[in-house]
Amino acid sequence: MYKGGYTGKVLRVNLTDQTSKEEALPQEIAKGYIGGAGFGIKYLFDEVKARTDPLGPDNKLIFASGPFSGTTIPCASRMAVTAKSPLTNAVGVALTGGYFPVELKYAGFDAIIIEGKAEKPTYLWVKDGKAQFRSAKKVWGMKTTDCQQIIKNELNDQNVRVACIGPAGENLCKIACIINELRAAGRKGLGAVMGSKNLKAVAVRGSGEVAIADKEKYKSARDAFAKAMKESPVLYPQFSKLGTPMVVDHACAIGIFPTKNFSATGEYAPADKLGVEAQLTRNVGSEHCYGCPVACSQLKMAKAGPYAGTLTEGPEYETFFSFGGETGVENIDAVIAADRLADELGLDTISAGVAIGFAMELYEKGILSPKDTGRLKLNFGNDEAMMTLLRLMAYREGIGDLLADGTRAAAEKIGKGSEKYAMHVKGLGLPAYDVRGAKAHGLNFATSYTGADHNRGYAFQEVFGIPIPYEVDRFSAQGKGKLTKWNQDVRSATCDAPTMCAFLLDMAVPAIATQNTASLMEAVTGLKLSAEEVQAVGERINNLARAFNVREGFGRNDDTLPDRLLTEPLKEGASKGQFISKDELKQMLDEYYAERGWDIKSGIPTRKKLKELGIEYVADALKS
Amino acid sequence: MYKGGYTGKVLRVNLTDQTSKEEALPQEIAKGYIGGAGFGIKYLFDEVKARTDPLGPDNKLIFASGPFSGTTIPCASRMAVTAKSPLTNAVGVALTGGYFPVELKYAGFDAIIIEGKAEKPTYLWVKDGKAQFRSAKKVWGMKTTDCQQIIKNELNDQNVRVACIGPAGENLCKIACIINELRAAGRKGLGAVMGSKNLKAVAVRGSGEVAIADKEKYKSARDAFAKAMKESPVLYPQFSKLGTPMVVDHACAIGIFPTKNFSATGEYAPADKLGVEAQLTRNVGSEHCYGCPVACSQLKMAKAGPYAGTLTEGPEYETFFSFGGETGVENIDAVIAADRLADELGLDTISAGVAIGFAMELYEKGILSPKDTGRLKLNFGNDEAMMTLLRLMAYREGIGDLLADGTRAAAEKIGKGSEKYAMHVKGLGLPAYDVRGAKAHGLNFATSYTGADHNRGYAFQEVFGIPIPYEVDRFSAQGKGKLTKWNQDVRSATCDAPTMCAFLLDMAVPAIATQNTASLMEAVTGLKLSAEEVQAVGERINNLARAFNVREGFGRNDDTLPDRLLTEPLKEGASKGQFISKDELKQMLDEYYAERGWDIKSGIPTRKKLKELGIEYVADALKS
């Protein structure tokens, strides 16, 4: 049995009949899935039947922290939120940090499984092992920062931590997120899942502690990890000071910073307007998640014009893309203000920006008329229109209603060939990498179980040139199937499941990530896993998630990329001429499925592979 | 010596040389001035020399709570902030509630006296008897809600309470306020005093307790007070549910709700748009100050259009006037959003609204041209222009710069007869009572030591028809000198000094207010004062404050009202035909000075009166 790390308890609440119960966390789940997204996907596969309406009462929403959350292990106090995504109809996993995940552990639970649908707006109040259903009448309709504060006031405890939705989630926008502090479990529309359950917020508070299984091993594992972090050439010297948005300049330089809905990548690279030099004029300080010595999160404040004085935590690199490059908005203060506004409304900044950029391209091409947009001048670069559109999306007003479910749904409604400009995979809007210049990353977007997700198998080898596990050519399709499997499995095993910060893998300690996770697991929980077994946890997670999607009807045909990336070479910049040809994609997919031990024709996990991973029951489930 | 209530300690900090020291609170100050505004004015008179630049380092800023703050006495946990006002050059006192005042006591101090000027943006961190000067670089420029949160994060303690300024205070707008939570020490430009000292915020936290001198007497005094509160026909049945804005309907009904810069009072009474019925469609819940069972503060959220989802605590009655009636804005959601925006920018809602209404009247009369306003269409009722103007004032941009110091200063710059439309007394914009229909209230505005202030000697007899200490005719000038003295002294003695909520006097327990204060003083602090002695504290405060103003050059000539109120009768409504003639004002002033024992010609306190109040040293000071 595990001796530390885990609380060993899972809280299951049912909003329909307002009941809650405590369940034991089985050791096989702890050892087989580690935590976070691992737990989420395990419960999701086992408990949410095929073809469940993602916005119906039978979908489940799982908040799960990691085994090291709440310890002094750096950068480990995060959380995964999992549900069937209303945006993709596939597995929806989103990660977040801050302070909520730790408080959840201190409140006595590794995870909360939320079922059913409340009759009226409700929030869940979890304190020291006890759950209470409370009326959310007061906070319904409220923006996310105010909502958190008002709930703290109502509970008369300023140390409560709250994860909540904004108006976007309430209005079931399929690009709605969940916000805690100024952080988001952003993508896949999990905010709409909360909204569909009439669940405005989850508030947690606890006085518990996280036990350590072996204090000596803990000290040495922790020290080894901290040492590796210190040795990283970028983590403290750069990342700590600049955070993710430092990547803007680099991505522009290598020609993969997507601009104007991916129509102008390389031709238009706004590094001078949105890059580090400009960012530093707006940085006012940094914030950190619980126990994190890196504090990568840069607080920025808008300086001039109508946005002056607006603070945001971020914008992260992705948001500099989505509200900047993608929309052609060069005004850094507008990007800052849009980031905050999206957080307040509870809109995923990436999906929202991609929807806006999509609408802008349609407007410029005449596919959307001024009448369609309610006279909103949706030209690329119009920051005021962007701000207005965010509000309209969250409240589903006018053109906003059309875009509130992401680009795929919007294109289906608009027709007129607009699908060509809808930059998504499986319904999830593309993040901040023009993968025509980073082909493993492209394959990853095509195959990731959550759609085009920057938080799955991030190809840092291509983006940053880090030669781990080996050196690659970012323009080549060769060997990218194998690499992508490695990236996805290791990311799942060392980040998503133990809820360790992904930046550690991408930038800090990629060479030792699995061994690091294994050492920490043994020290903190007492569960012994080798580095290989840790990696197998990642493979298990990816297979189980894939199986969930297969059960929903997904197959090889869905593992693709927007047509633009497969047919239009980049016209300018350091990735000029590059695109992923359909042949290359086919070749990469064949290799990927082969590496995965999946059926090459269908992309379905084989019984053999599932059995090898100790989850043969999944094969039975797929068969029926 | 006092045995309870007080901490007995005053913190004196000097921002220039970054020093702090603890001083004993002398018993004669405790007994002679009770607390709050009493302490503030005592220290101000004694320590701030005549003609001190209010925005210079020699002005002092005093935060003082009351002797019952932090006990379980209802509605007693408030605070006065005192300085020489940059807006009026007279005594500046503003009151606020919430949680900061109690935390100040728990941190070990009855009051903080802030002197000097920091070289760089600074915030003061007071914890359990210790003061620290910290860099405010991170939060400088920040809006007030974010500022409070970021300071809590920086101090790693979510229970810290913060009073801070917004951009308006930093930019030395003379109508800037100080914000704690969503509450304001609003008027008299005290936010600019903080700004002039480079003091962004004061953060407090403590683990202390407030001792009770006599627990038996405490219980009975507390119970008697609570019983009187319960017996009030309005306090719980109405005020608790509706808060101050319930007065909108009543003020419209009796024809004293000022509209369109006092040009249309009675003709235009927007009770149907801004009154209780409309308010209830926006109420989402209530908030309360520490220990308050009334919870009058109504949370409102805007519902429709561009303001949707904006939450505010309030708007209070005064703000329904200033951003509603005064500006002719009928959109309740705009009033809600303007209230929140003003709080975030750190602008006093009353002064800001009055400045906007003034500008609107000038614009409609052609005194301000579209060129003057930067093409802003400043017609009455234009809510978008109002929102823009708030921002421009806080950042001193364009026409906003002109209005950022209030109507008097703006009129001086504009000229062209605009002074006629500047609705202020001593520079302080008129609050939400058209005193043409409430003449004691008018005399109070004319004579209050802070200018036209709704928080000094509020004539509830006229506004609500409460016959205490006797019945009055609101249209008559007869006997209003005596009444105003009573109102000012009792308000100072039972509200401003003990930092009890003024609503208790106006609406709940006026008949027993002085006895109540006396009983609580003895029970909590052990200091014995009769009801008469309590009232004498109020008189002492008013005399000392008057003496401060006299020393600054104020005299009888300054005790007046805007010309419009003295010459233009109300044209419609329940106060139709009413105005305060110059003769009536003269008659009321003569009576008032006589009742006060002040020289009738000059309005200066006599030595005899000062001696009688035990402050003959003040006469000496005035002589020199």
mmCIF file with all atom_site columns, C-alpha atoms in Angstrom, chain A residues 314-392:
data_model
loop_
_atom_site.group_PDB
_atom_site.id
_atom_site.type_symbol
_atom_site.label_atom_id
_atom_site.label_alt_id
_atom_site.label_comp_id
_atom_site.label_asym_id
_atom_site.label_entity_id
_atom_site.label_seq_id
_atom_site.pdbx_PDB_ins_code
_atom_site.Cartn_x
_atom_site.Cartn_y
_atom_site.Cartn_z
_atom_site.occupancy
_atom_site.B_iso_or_equiv
_atom_site.pdbx_formal_charge
_atom_site.auth_seq_id
_atom_site.auth_comp_id
_atom_site.auth_asym_id
_atom_site.auth_atom_id
_atom_site.pdbx_PDB_model_num
ATOM 1  C CA . GLY A 1 314 ? 0.185   36.178 -18.254 1.00 0.00 ? 314 GLY A CA 1
ATOM 2  C CA . PRO A 1 315 ? -0.582  36.404 -21.089 1.00 0.00 ? 315 PRO A CA 1
ATOM 3  C CA . GLU A 1 316 ? 1.212   33.136 -21.580 1.00 0.00 ? 316 GLU A CA 1
ATOM 4  C CA . TYR A 1 317 ? 2.929   32.390 -24.877 1.00 0.00 ? 317 TYR A CA 1
ATOM 5  C CA . GLU A 1 318 ? -0.194  30.713 -26.211 1.00 0.00 ? 318 GLU A CA 1
ATOM 6  C CA . THR A 1 319 ? -2.235  33.827 -25.557 1.00 0.00 ? 319 THR A CA 1
ATOM 7  C CA . PHE A 1 320 ? 0.315   36.129 -27.181 1.00 0.00 ? 320 PHE A CA 1
ATOM 8  C CA . PHE A 1 321 ? -0.427  33.942 -30.165 1.00 0.00 ? 321 PHE A CA 1
ATOM 9  C CA . SER A 1 322 ? -4.188  33.709 -29.854 1.00 0.00 ? 322 SER A CA 1
ATOM 10 C CA . PHE A 1 323 ? -4.964  37.360 -29.079 1.00 0.00 ? 323 PHE A CA 1
ATOM 11 C CA . GLY A 1 324 ? -1.870  38.663 -30.857 1.00 0.00 ? 324 GLY A CA 1
ATOM 12 C CA . GLY A 1 325 ? -0.418  36.781 -33.822 1.00 0.00 ? 325 GLY A CA 1
ATOM 13 C CA . GLU A 1 326 ? -3.600  34.907 -34.675 1.00 0.00 ? 326 GLU A CA 1
ATOM 14 C CA . THR A 1 327 ? -5.752  38.049 -34.763 1.00 0.00 ? 327 THR A CA 1
ATOM 15 C CA . GLY A 1 328 ? -3.048  40.351 -36.096 1.00 0.00 ? 328 GLY A CA 1
ATOM 16 C CA . VAL A 1 329 ? -3.474  42.577 -33.030 1.00 0.00 ? 329 VAL A CA 1
ATOM 17 C CA . GLU A 1 330 ? -0.152  44.284 -32.365 1.00 0.00 ? 330 GLU A CA 1
ATOM 18 C CA . ASN A 1 331 ? -1.196  46.389 -29.393 1.00 0.00 ? 331 ASN A CA 1
ATOM 19 C CA . ILE A 1 332 ? 0.348   44.573 -26.437 1.00 0.00 ? 332 ILE A CA 1
ATOM 20 C CA . ASP A 1 333 ? -2.006  46.347 -24.039 1.00 0.00 ? 333 ASP A CA 1
ATOM 21 C CA . ALA A 1 334 ? -4.965  44.941 -25.946 1.00 0.00 ? 334 ALA A CA 1
ATOM 22 C CA . VAL A 1 335 ? -3.495  41.440 -25.688 1.00 0.00 ? 335 VAL A CA 1
ATOM 23 C CA . ILE A 1 336 ? -3.094  41.926 -21.950 1.00 0.00 ? 336 ILE A CA 1
ATOM 24 C CA . ALA A 1 337 ? -6.626  43.251 -21.563 1.00 0.00 ? 337 ALA A CA 1
ATOM 25 C CA . ALA A 1 338 ? -8.099  40.487 -23.722 1.00 0.00 ? 338 ALA A CA 1
ATOM 26 C CA . ASP A 1 339 ? -6.306  37.875 -21.622 1.00 0.00 ? 339 ASP A CA 1
ATOM 27 C CA . ARG A 1 340 ? -7.840  39.258 -18.443 1.00 0.00 ? 340 ARG A CA 1
ATOM 28 C CA . LEU A 1 341 ? -11.253 39.682 -19.994 1.00 0.00 ? 341 LEU A CA 1
ATOM 29 C CA . ALA A 1 342 ? -11.244 36.087 -21.229 1.00 0.00 ? 342 ALA A CA 1
ATOM 30 C CA . ASP A 1 343 ? -10.264 34.905 -17.735 1.00 0.00 ? 343 ASP A CA 1
ATOM 31 C CA . GLU A 1 344 ? -13.051 36.962 -16.202 1.00 0.00 ? 344 GLU A CA 1
ATOM 32 C CA . LEU A 1 345 ? -15.615 35.684 -18.684 1.00 0.00 ? 345 LEU A CA 1
ATOM 33 C CA . GLY A 1 346 ? -14.272 32.151 -18.351 1.00 0.00 ? 346 GLY A CA 1
ATOM 34 C CA . LEU A 1 347 ? -13.293 31.718 -21.986 1.00 0.00 ? 347 LEU A CA 1
ATOM 35 C CA . ASP A 1 348 ? -10.323 29.627 -23.045 1.00 0.00 ? 348 ASP A CA 1
ATOM 36 C CA . THR A 1 349 ? -7.908  32.205 -24.440 1.00 0.00 ? 349 THR A CA 1
ATOM 37 C CA . ILE A 1 350 ? -6.575  29.909 -27.159 1.00 0.00 ? 350 ILE A CA 1
ATOM 38 C CA . SER A 1 351 ? -9.889  28.718 -28.521 1.00 0.00 ? 351 SER A CA 1
ATOM 39 C CA . ALA A 1 352 ? -11.407 32.182 -28.228 1.00 0.00 ? 352 ALA A CA 1
ATOM 40 C CA . GLY A 1 353 ? -8.533  33.811 -30.102 1.00 0.00 ? 353 GLY A CA 1
ATOM 41 C CA . VAL A 1 354 ? -8.539  31.138 -32.790 1.00 0.00 ? 354 VAL A CA 1
ATOM 42 C CA . ALA A 1 355 ? -12.293 31.634 -33.245 1.00 0.00 ? 355 ALA A CA 1
ATOM 43 C CA . ILE A 1 356 ? -11.752 35.395 -33.555 1.00 0.00 ? 356 ILE A CA 1
ATOM 44 C CA . GLY A 1 357 ? -8.901  34.986 -36.033 1.00 0.00 ? 357 GLY A CA 1
ATOM 45 C CA . PHE A 1 358 ? -11.069 32.585 -38.031 1.00 0.00 ? 358 PHE A CA 1
ATOM 46 C CA . ALA A 1 359 ? -13.918 35.121 -38.098 1.00 0.00 ? 359 ALA A CA 1
ATOM 47 C CA . MET A 1 360 ? -11.474 37.840 -39.130 1.00 0.00 ? 360 MET A CA 1
ATOM 48 C CA . GLU A 1 361 ? -10.209 35.846 -42.070 1.00 0.00 ? 361 GLU A CA 1
ATOM 49 C CA . LEU A 1 362 ? -13.794 35.089 -43.149 1.00 0.00 ? 362 LEU A CA 1
ATOM 50 C CA . TYR A 1 363 ? -14.642 38.788 -42.813 1.00 0.00 ? 363 TYR A CA 1
ATOM 51 C CA . GLU A 1 364 ? -11.659 39.841 -44.874 1.00 0.00 ? 364 GLU A CA 1
ATOM 52 C CA . LYS A 1 365 ? -12.518 37.219 -47.492 1.00 0.00 ? 365 LYS A CA 1
ATOM 53 C CA . GLY A 1 366 ? -16.150 38.398 -47.577 1.00 0.00 ? 366 GLY A CA 1
ATOM 54 C CA . ILE A 1 367 ? -17.529 35.099 -46.292 1.00 0.00 ? 367 ILE A CA 1
ATOM 55 C CA . LEU A 1 368 ? -18.836 36.943 -43.256 1.00 0.00 ? 368 LEU A CA 1
ATOM 56 C CA . SER A 1 369 ? -20.526 40.211 -44.161 1.00 0.00 ? 369 SER A CA 1
ATOM 57 C CA . PRO A 1 370 ? -20.871 43.317 -41.974 1.00 0.00 ? 370 PRO A CA 1
ATOM 58 C CA . LYS A 1 371 ? -24.477 42.249 -41.553 1.00 0.00 ? 371 LYS A CA 1
ATOM 59 C CA . ASP A 1 372 ? -23.365 38.876 -40.216 1.00 0.00 ? 372 ASP A CA 1
ATOM 60 C CA . THR A 1 373 ? -21.066 40.523 -37.701 1.00 0.00 ? 373 THR A CA 1
ATOM 61 C CA . GLY A 1 374 ? -23.585 43.080 -36.505 1.00 0.00 ? 374 GLY A CA 1
ATOM 62 C CA . ARG A 1 375 ? -21.503 45.830 -38.144 1.00 0.00 ? 375 ARG A CA 1
ATOM 63 C CA . LEU A 1 376 ? -18.439 44.791 -36.175 1.00 0.00 ? 376 LEU A CA 1
ATOM 64 C CA . LYS A 1 377 ? -15.431 45.508 -38.367 1.00 0.00 ? 377 LYS A CA 1
ATOM 65 C CA . LEU A 1 378 ? -13.653 42.227 -38.014 1.00 0.00 ? 378 LEU A CA 1
ATOM 66 C CA . ASN A 1 379 ? -10.447 43.091 -39.822 1.00 0.00 ? 379 ASN A CA 1
ATOM 67 C CA . PHE A 1 380 ? -7.226  41.511 -38.649 1.00 0.00 ? 380 PHE A CA 1
ATOM 68 C CA . GLY A 1 381 ? -5.663  43.808 -36.103 1.00 0.00 ? 381 GLY A CA 1
ATOM 69 C CA . ASN A 1 382 ? -8.852  45.408 -34.797 1.00 0.00 ? 382 ASN A CA 1
ATOM 70 C CA . ASP A 1 383 ? -8.350  45.101 -31.072 1.00 0.00 ? 383 ASP A CA 1
ATOM 71 C CA . GLU A 1 384 ? -11.610 46.809 -30.126 1.00 0.00 ? 384 GLU A CA 1
ATOM 72 C CA . ALA A 1 385 ? -13.561 44.312 -32.215 1.00 0.00 ? 385 ALA A CA 1
ATOM 73 C CA . MET A 1 386 ? -11.649 41.506 -30.509 1.00 0.00 ? 386 MET A CA 1
ATOM 74 C CA . MET A 1 387 ? -12.660 42.773 -27.059 1.00 0.00 ? 387 MET A CA 1
ATOM 75 C CA . THR A 1 388 ? -16.273 43.126 -28.113 1.00 0.00 ? 388 THR A CA 1
ATOM 76 C CA . LEU A 1 389 ? -16.288 39.688 -29.664 1.00 0.00 ? 389 LEU A CA 1
ATOM 77 C CA . LEU A 1 390 ? -15.038 38.115 -26.444 1.00 0.00 ? 390 LEU A CA 1
ATOM 78 C CA . ARG A 1 391 ? -18.029 39.511 -24.615 1.00 0.00 ? 391 ARG A CA 1
ATOM 79 C CA . LEU A 1 392 ? -20.426 38.506 -27.367 1.00 0.00 ? 392 LEU A CA 1
#
